[in-house]
Every structure is written in structure tokens, then in C-alpha cells.
C-alpha positions as a printed Julia matrix, in Angstrom:
519×3 Matrix{Float64}:
 110.31  126.86  159.62
 109.72  125.51  163.61
 111.8   128.26  165.03
 110.04  131.18  162.96
 107.33  129.91  164.25
 107.77  129.93  167.52
 109.4   133.37  167.12
 106.86  134.9   165.18
 103.27  133.02  164.92
 100.75  133.25  167.68
  96.45  132.82  167.28
  94.72  135.96  167.02
  91.96  137.11  169.34
  88.71  134.79  168.08
  91.35  131.47  168.23
  93.1   132.48  171.68
  91.92  131.27  175.11
  90.81  134.82  175.81
  88.15  134.44  173.48
  86.01  134.16  176.27
  86.91  137.68  177.99
  87.11  139.38  174.48
  82.78  137.84  174.31
  82.33  140.16  176.97
  84.51  142.91  176.32
  82.53  143.49  172.99
  79.43  142.15  174.56
  79.55  139.55  171.63
  76.39  136.98  173.03
  77.29  133.99  171.43
  80.35  131.58  170.23
  78.36  131.76  166.96
  79.64  135.4   166.02
  83.0   133.89  166.15
  84.54  134.37  162.72
  85.37  131.15  162.53
  81.57  129.82  161.79
  81.56  132.21  159.25
  84.48  131.47  157.29
  85.75  128.25  157.6
  83.37  126.3   155.58
  84.82  128.82  152.29
  87.89  128.14  153.81
  87.46  123.89  153.35
  86.13  124.44  150.13
  89.41  126.48  149.12
  91.61  124.08  150.78
  89.92  121.16  148.53
  90.94  122.8   145.18
  94.5   123.51  146.55
  95.1   120.07  147.2
  92.66  118.03  145.16
  91.47  120.24  142.65
  95.03  121.4   141.12
  96.19  118.3   141.7
  94.37  116.01  139.78
  93.9   118.82  137.23
  98.02  118.33  136.31
  97.66  114.38  135.81
  96.72  114.1   132.68
 100.28  113.28  131.42
 100.23  109.62  130.97
 103.46  108.94  132.99
 103.36  111.84  135.15
 100.34  111.69  138.22
 102.59  110.75  140.7
 104.53  113.95  140.27
 101.41  116.12  139.32
  99.86  114.91  142.37
 102.64  114.17  145.36
 104.81  117.68  144.1
 101.48  119.23  144.26
 100.82  118.41  148.01
 104.89  118.9   148.67
 105.09  122.43  147.53
 101.38  123.3   148.96
 102.41  122.01  152.19
 105.68  123.73  152.33
 104.24  127.11  150.67
 101.13  127.5   153.53
 103.74  127.75  156.13
 106.08  129.92  154.12
 103.0   131.77  153.62
 101.39  133.07  156.69
 105.23  134.19  157.65
 105.42  136.65  154.85
 101.94  137.37  154.83
 102.15  137.69  158.26
 104.16  140.25  158.22
 102.69  142.18  155.83
  99.31  142.39  157.29
  98.45  140.62  160.25
 101.72  141.9   162.57
 101.23  143.21  166.04
 103.45  146.02  166.8
 102.36  146.47  170.58
 104.59  142.69  170.71
 105.8   142.16  168.11
 104.19  138.89  166.86
 101.97  137.85  164.0
  98.46  136.85  164.8
  96.65  133.91  162.71
  93.13  133.0   162.88
  90.77  131.37  159.87
  91.37  134.12  157.48
  95.36  134.05  157.61
  94.66  130.07  156.21
  92.56  130.96  153.89
  94.75  133.77  152.07
  97.93  131.16  152.93
  96.2   128.84  150.39
  95.8   132.05  148.27
  99.37  132.34  147.87
  99.91  128.67  147.5
  97.9   129.1   144.48
  99.89  131.43  142.87
 103.11  129.07  142.92
 100.58  125.98  141.66
 100.04  128.05  138.48
 102.97  128.71  138.07
 103.71  124.89  138.55
 101.54  123.83  135.72
 103.59  125.78  132.81
 106.48  123.97  133.99
 105.09  120.3   134.81
 107.51  117.06  134.2
 110.53  119.44  133.52
 111.73  120.37  136.98
 112.88  118.52  139.97
 111.47  118.63  143.68
 114.48  120.69  144.66
 113.43  123.43  141.57
 109.9   123.75  142.78
 110.67  124.47  146.22
 113.02  127.49  144.51
 110.3   128.38  142.84
 107.77  128.11  145.69
 109.9   129.65  148.12
 110.26  133.04  145.96
 106.91  132.76  144.37
 105.48  132.72  147.86
 107.44  135.91  148.81
 107.03  138.0   145.98
 103.18  136.86  146.35
 102.83  138.16  149.57
 105.11  141.47  148.17
 102.76  142.42  145.19
  99.73  141.67  147.58
 100.13  144.35  150.12
 101.27  146.9   147.07
  98.03  145.94  145.06
  95.72  145.91  148.37
  96.85  147.98  150.75
  99.29  150.72  149.08
  97.72  151.49  145.87
  93.92  150.44  147.83
  92.74  148.03  144.52
  89.85  145.36  145.11
  90.57  142.02  144.27
  88.19  139.36  145.96
  88.93  136.65  143.38
  92.65  137.16  142.55
  91.97  137.34  138.92
  94.97  139.98  139.77
  96.63  139.04  142.55
  96.67  135.33  141.74
  95.5   134.49  138.69
  97.65  137.28  136.64
 100.81  136.95  138.72
 101.17  133.35  138.75
 100.0   133.09  135.26
 103.06  134.92  134.31
 105.41  134.46  136.71
 105.25  130.34  135.58
 105.72  131.33  132.04
 108.85  133.32  132.74
 110.47  131.02  134.25
 109.42  128.3   131.39
 111.09  130.72  129.0
 114.22  130.69  131.23
 114.0   127.07  131.26
 113.65  126.62  127.67
 114.71  122.88  126.33
 115.19  123.34  122.24
 115.65  119.09  122.66
 112.4   118.33  124.8
 110.85  116.35  121.68
 113.03  113.42  122.59
 110.57  113.22  125.22
 107.39  113.87  123.07
 106.63  109.67  123.5
 105.68  110.77  127.35
 103.69  114.13  126.56
 100.66  113.77  126.16
  97.46  111.72  128.02
  95.78  108.51  128.04
  92.29  107.82  128.42
  92.27  106.96  132.17
  94.49  109.93  132.45
  92.01  112.74  131.27
  89.41  110.84  133.27
  91.89  111.7   136.58
  92.43  115.85  135.46
  88.48  116.0   134.97
  88.53  115.0   138.42
  90.4   117.86  138.97
  88.22  119.95  136.87
  84.95  119.27  138.27
  86.15  119.99  142.23
  87.55  123.52  140.48
  84.36  124.22  138.9
  82.35  123.4   141.77
  84.29  125.23  144.06
  85.52  128.08  142.82
  81.94  130.19  143.83
  83.78  130.09  147.4
  87.11  130.8   146.16
  86.04  133.89  144.45
  84.2   134.94  148.0
  85.69  133.32  150.68
  87.51  136.38  152.29
  84.96  139.07  150.85
  83.13  140.98  153.52
  79.9   139.46  155.0
  76.81  140.08  154.02
  75.9   141.37  150.26
  79.42  141.4   148.84
  80.23  137.79  149.78
  76.89  136.6   148.67
  77.07  138.62  144.83
  80.37  136.95  144.58
  79.48  133.59  144.55
  76.31  134.68  142.44
  78.37  136.19  139.99
  80.86  133.1   140.25
  78.44  130.5   139.25
  76.89  132.45  136.24
  80.25  132.66  134.78
  81.57  129.13  135.07
  78.11  128.18  133.62
  78.22  130.27  131.04
  81.87  129.26  130.38
  80.9   125.67  129.87
  78.41  126.44  127.05
  80.95  128.4   125.31
  83.79  126.13  125.51
  82.19  123.12  124.16
  80.15  125.09  121.22
  83.86  126.32  120.72
  85.52  123.1   121.22
  83.63  120.76  118.5
  83.79  123.72  115.85
  87.52  123.85  116.07
  88.55  120.37  115.93
  87.66  117.67  112.38
  84.62  115.78  112.48
  82.71  118.51  115.59
  84.31  116.7   117.97
  85.46  117.58  121.59
  88.69  118.01  122.9
  89.65  116.98  126.12
  91.87  119.74  126.95
  89.22  122.28  126.45
  86.86  120.94  128.55
  89.5   120.35  131.09
  90.63  123.69  131.41
  88.69  126.23  129.52
  85.04  125.84  131.66
  87.3   127.48  134.82
  88.19  130.75  132.85
  85.15  132.64  133.35
  85.4   131.86  137.23
  89.26  133.18  136.64
  87.73  136.52  134.92
  84.75  137.21  137.3
  87.1   137.3   140.71
  88.27  140.81  140.44
  84.58  141.88  139.84
  83.25  139.2   141.51
  81.86  141.16  144.74
  81.15  144.19  141.91
  77.47  145.21  141.25
  78.56  143.24  137.45
  74.88  142.41  137.36
  73.67  138.5   136.28
  73.76  139.54  132.59
  76.83  141.1   133.28
  78.25  137.85  134.82
  77.13  135.58  131.78
  78.73  137.86  129.39
  82.43  137.35  131.31
  81.97  133.75  131.42
  80.49  133.96  127.4
  84.17  135.84  126.29
  86.5   134.15  128.42
  85.09  130.24  126.76
  85.71  131.8   123.42
  89.29  133.72  124.2
  90.26  130.72  126.11
  89.74  127.82  123.71
  90.94  129.56  120.17
  93.78  130.34  123.16
  94.5   126.44  123.22
  93.74  125.77  119.69
  95.95  128.42  118.22
  98.18  130.64  120.83
  99.8   127.82  122.58
 101.41  126.6   119.74
 102.42  129.78  118.27
 104.12  130.14  121.8
 106.53  127.6   121.83
 107.22  127.68  117.96
 108.03  131.49  118.26
 108.51  132.94  121.91
 110.54  129.79  122.81
 107.84  129.07  126.08
 106.64  125.39  126.83
 103.73  125.81  128.41
 102.51  121.85  129.41
  99.18  122.7   131.11
  98.3   125.65  129.16
  98.5   128.15  131.98
  98.57  130.98  130.01
  94.86  130.23  128.6
  93.47  129.5   132.18
  94.93  131.84  134.11
  97.64  135.0   132.63
  94.81  135.49  130.21
  91.43  135.35  131.72
  93.42  136.81  134.9
  94.5   140.16  132.97
  91.05  140.43  131.31
  89.43  140.08  134.85
  91.71  142.59  135.73
  90.44  145.01  133.34
  86.72  143.89  133.78
  87.2   144.91  137.42
  88.61  148.28  136.42
  85.51  149.06  134.18
  83.2   148.17  136.3
  84.72  150.22  139.42
  85.11  153.22  136.97
  81.26  152.73  136.27
  80.21  152.38  139.77
  77.49  155.26  141.23
  75.49  155.84  143.95
  72.19  155.05  141.76
  73.55  151.38  141.5
  75.08  151.17  145.2
  73.44  153.44  147.0
  75.67  155.99  149.09
  76.27  153.23  151.83
  77.09  150.28  149.64
  79.41  152.4   147.79
  81.31  153.13  150.64
  81.07  149.71  152.02
  81.84  147.71  148.29
  84.99  150.13  147.8
  86.18  150.6   151.28
  85.87  154.07  150.83
  87.42  154.63  154.56
  90.48  156.39  156.04
  92.59  157.78  154.03
  90.88  156.57  150.69
  87.31  158.33  152.53
  87.76  161.17  149.76
  87.95  158.76  146.76
  85.38  158.85  143.32
  84.39  155.22  141.44
  86.62  156.91  138.71
  89.89  157.15  140.83
  89.39  153.81  142.03
  88.91  152.61  137.99
  92.28  154.21  137.77
  93.93  152.39  140.89
  92.17  149.1   139.83
  94.09  149.13  136.19
  97.12  149.72  138.44
  97.21  146.98  140.02
  97.02  145.33  136.93
 100.38  146.82  135.88
 101.95  145.91  139.36
 100.72  142.11  139.02
 102.14  141.62  135.65
 106.06  143.38  136.76
 105.99  141.14  139.77
 105.52  138.17  137.48
 107.82  138.39  134.19
 110.37  140.1   136.49
 109.93  137.44  139.13
 110.19  134.58  136.89
 113.38  136.38  134.95
 115.0   136.7   138.47
 113.46  133.09  139.51
 114.12  131.35  136.17
 117.96  132.62  136.24
 118.64  130.42  139.45
 116.83  127.62  138.08
 118.48  127.65  134.7
 121.74  127.05  137.41
 123.11  122.93  136.71
 123.55  122.14  140.32
 119.39  120.78  141.05
 119.28  117.83  139.65
 116.91  118.5   136.8
 115.72  115.77  134.57
 117.22  115.47  131.19
 115.84  116.02  127.84
 114.97  112.61  127.33
 113.3   112.0   130.72
 110.67  114.62  131.1
 107.53  114.32  131.63
 108.42  111.03  133.65
 107.9   109.66  137.23
 110.71  107.54  137.21
 113.41  109.66  137.76
 111.84  110.35  141.2
 109.27  107.71  142.2
 109.7   104.16  143.24
 106.38  103.27  140.61
 105.37   99.95  140.06
 105.19   97.69  137.14
 102.98   98.39  134.2
  99.86   96.37  134.11
 100.38   96.86  130.62
 103.73   94.2   130.61
 101.07   91.53  132.31
  99.59   89.57  129.1
  96.22   90.47  128.69
  93.75   87.32  129.33
  91.06   87.85  126.41
  87.91   85.66  127.49
  85.31   84.37  125.41
  82.35   86.61  127.05
  83.82   89.95  127.09
  81.37   90.66  129.41
  82.26   88.06  131.92
  85.66   90.24  133.53
  85.64   88.33  136.63
  85.6    85.24  135.05
  87.76   82.26  136.88
  91.07   81.9   135.27
  91.28   78.05  135.95
  87.51   77.76  134.54
  88.92   79.61  131.01
  92.21   77.68  130.49
  89.95   74.55  131.13
  87.72   75.67  128.07
  90.59   76.89  126.06
  92.27   73.85  125.7
  88.84   70.88  126.74
  88.18   70.13  122.88
  84.79   69.04  124.07
  83.84   72.5   126.05
  85.54   74.62  123.7
  83.54   76.94  121.32
  86.39   75.49  118.28
  85.23   71.99  119.13
  84.59   70.88  115.36
  87.98   71.56  114.49
  89.54   70.05  117.32
  87.48   66.81  116.32
  89.02   67.08  112.9
  92.32   67.35  114.23
  92.2    65.41  117.45
  91.18   62.18  114.99
  94.82   62.13  113.36
  97.04   63.33  116.03
  99.55   60.61  117.4
  99.12   59.73  120.97
  96.21   61.59  121.11
  97.4    65.09  121.56
  95.67   68.4   121.3
  95.71   70.69  118.57
  96.04   74.88  119.15
  93.83   76.75  115.75
  94.78   80.23  115.19
  95.06   83.19  117.86
  92.25   82.8   120.08
  92.52   79.68  121.23
  95.62   80.21  123.51
  96.29   83.71  123.59
  99.0    83.41  126.37
 101.45   81.2   124.25
 104.3    83.27  122.34
 104.14   81.65  119.22
  99.97   82.58  118.63
 100.38   82.33  114.96
 101.34   78.39  114.61
  99.59   75.47  114.95
 101.1    71.9   116.27
 100.44   68.76  115.99
 101.57   68.1   119.8
 102.67   69.68  122.37
 105.32   67.54  122.69
 106.38   66.96  118.73
 106.1    70.86  117.94
 105.52   69.82  114.06
 103.45   72.69  112.86
 100.64   72.73  110.55
 100.58   74.27  107.32
  97.79   77.25  107.23
  95.31   77.51  104.59
  94.68   80.53  102.59
  91.87   81.22  105.28
  93.63   80.89  108.02
  92.22   77.5   109.14
  93.67   74.57  108.03
  91.73   72.44  105.41
  92.43   68.62  104.16
  95.01   69.7   101.89
  97.09   71.33  105.19
  96.39   67.97  107.31
  97.59   65.79  104.5
 100.53   67.61  104.36
 101.22   67.44  108.04
 100.14   64.39  109.39
 101.3    60.9   109.4
  98.1    59.73  107.52
């Protein structure tokens, strides 16, 4: 990678030291006109989504949090470097010197490229080795760069938020690989294929980061001005609408009207995915709300009904449910974009606005909106073909028995690839008389639990203490000393270990004392 960067990668005009000369030549009045100051805020948001949002969204598995965040970190860091090269050869190659010129917009596009592979990772989460993930990313980035060039440059489709290029491709790429790597005995790891309270809360952190920054994701590389402004508004409204619908449908489909955290973590984001292609178009605010409304329903019902059917009948084991969050919403987003583009008119956009929004310039200057709609539909087909076809090829490669993938009974577990600290659950719990005093000194608690005067069960102590030889302490019931392994027994003395007979009520009455104690 270092050699390739040394040979091919250079700074572009706005990040090179010759910027001062370029300013004078282009009559640029101030450094504030540098593209860095327009794009970097969006780059920050997208970068957080890639490394924090996607990473924490996948921490819902009870024993795979290290793998979710750590391997997300690994493949994202590797993928963005490879993406700068692959995308650079297609989009940023300077044919005068054969060098790839990169700036802040290239960094954003590299993050977009990585997002497609992180989506695919969600389908095989917990079932593959780190080496397999690197192979998945290597081929995924390459396929992404090619299909992106075909869709955006050759077909001339518009896809500001990547519904087709990122989500549709990444979703079906991951699902196809998961189908190729089907494990018929995966039920041996059922004990780990689930969440606990705190793992769901960590996943919700990822959801909130993604939800907050998705307007930046969809508007990051759109044209400055009205297009970028419109993309942020449309995404904002679609996401808000999607949350309300998701909560309603989740409650309706669950017993007793309760909410399912899986739906809240995932389906609330589907509106942002589906509005991506049409984000910079004149979708209108009410149109954005409709998109979010429909996707909240479709995505939530997908988690409830479609995902189990896919595993039973299609042999697709989709760990994170990317089919309902990325694949189908991305496909619908492409359809929404095609319809919106075909319906565009000068009365809505204006003559100059139509040219600027759809980039009707150069060899595409004679295109009309209806033709653009057809090109948008063709972009969907290309994304599907590259996702499914590429997934078949890469899945076949990953099936080779050379990658060190985990056994069927060892999936969804950090233990095979990480140094895992001892479980906190293995430490015997410390119960206290006042549950609100969580930081109460342990030494004081021990003193109270053994002191017959200060203990809350002092009356019972007094009765037993009168009859014990050598004035030994007695332990009554489970709550008196929770650290003992013989919690259900009561002794006359710590030394003699002669058990008392419990009464029917669980305490020690006079009959029990008379039978066990020398009076």
C-alpha cells in the first residue's frame, strides 16, 4: 500500500503548496474559498458514522462487541486506503502525469466506498475470520469503484446519498456472501446469537450517531448551494417520519404492544437510506415524509416476517438484518429517484435549475427528464448485478478452507480472536441491605452481616446465640451471608458445622432448636 501511494497519490490543487499561485491565477479572493472549508464539516460527520455509527450499531450481540467495533475499525482503515487508489484511478487520475490527485472530497468518497463493505459485514457478523473480512473488503472496494464509475459516469445517473451505489450494492453483496457461506449447524451457537440489556444500549448509541449525521451523509458531495441544502432537509424529514412509523408498527406487531429494540435500532434509519438518491431532487417536504413513513412500515415488517423466512427457505443467515435496513430501502430509494427524475419539469426546477440538478451538460446536454428517469432505473440494475454477481464470486473464494473461520459452535464470540477479560458475572454478587447504597464499603457490610447486634436479623441472632456453645455465631437463611456456597444451611457454630433443622417457614423455630442444640 505504501509503495502504491508513493507511486500514484499526490495532493490536488487545493491541498498542494501551489494553492497560493492557483488563487492568483483563478482570481480567488480568499483562502475561505478552498473546498476544504465547504466539505470538511460533512467529512467529519461521515467519518463518525463510519467508525462510530456502524461500529456500535453492530455491538448488539452479547459476546461479540470487540469483534463488532474492532473489526469495523480494521476493515474501514484498510478499505479507505484501497478506495483512494481504486476510485482515484477511475475519477481523479491526471493523465498528464499519471498521478491521482486527492483532496477532501476524495476522502468523503473513500468513506462512502468503505460503507458498502461495512454493510456487507453486517450480514456475516460473527461468522467469519478477520482474514475473510479483509478479502471481502479488498474485492468489495474494487467492485464498488467499478460499479460507481459505470452508474455515475457512463450511465450518468444521479445518486447523492448512495441508495443504489452504496446501500443496494452493499446490501445484496453481503446477503449473497452470507448465502454462499450458509452454515446448517449454526444453531450450535444459538446461546450467543442474541443480545443482553447493555449490548442493546451500546447498539442504540450507534443508531443515534447514524441518525443524527445522516443528513450530512446524503448531502456531503452534492453541489454547493441549493442541492446540498435540499438534500439535508429531505433526509432530515424522512428520518423523523420513519421513527414515528417504526415505533407504531413495532408496537402493533409485538405481544402486549411492547417495542422491540431491534426495530428501533435499525428500521428508524431506513428512511435516510431510501431518500438518498432523490435527496437533491425537488422531492418536496411532504414527499420526504411519505418516503420515511413507507420505509418505517416496510423495514419493520421485514424484520418481523421476512428475515425468518429468508433463513428458513433461502438459507440466508442475515445477522444484522441488512436486508431490511440497506438492501430493500436502497432498492426502493433507487425507484423513488427514477420516478422523481422522470417527473421533473422546468416549471418546478426552472431551466437553469434543471440543468444544474441533473448535470445536463457536455455530451448529456440534450437529455430530458424522462430519459434521466430511465438512466436512473438502469443504475439500479447495475448495482444489483454487481452486488449479487460479486457476492457469488467472493463468497466462493471465502468458502475455501484456508481462512481460519470459527467453528459452528464458536460463532458470535470474541474468544477465538480477542484476549477477553474475565466476565464480571463470574464474580459472586455482593448483596447489600440498602440496594441504593451501591458504593457502600464492603468491610462495613461484612461487619454488619456478622454482628448480632447491628444485623437487621438481630432478634434471630439473640435466640440462637443464647444456646450456642462457646458463644459461636449463627447464620440464618440466604440473605445473612450471600458469599457462602452453602447458603441454605444454618450452623450452630463455624467450627462444629452442625446443621440446624429448618422449619416449614424457612426460619428456625423452637422445634428445630430443641432437636439440634444441646440444651
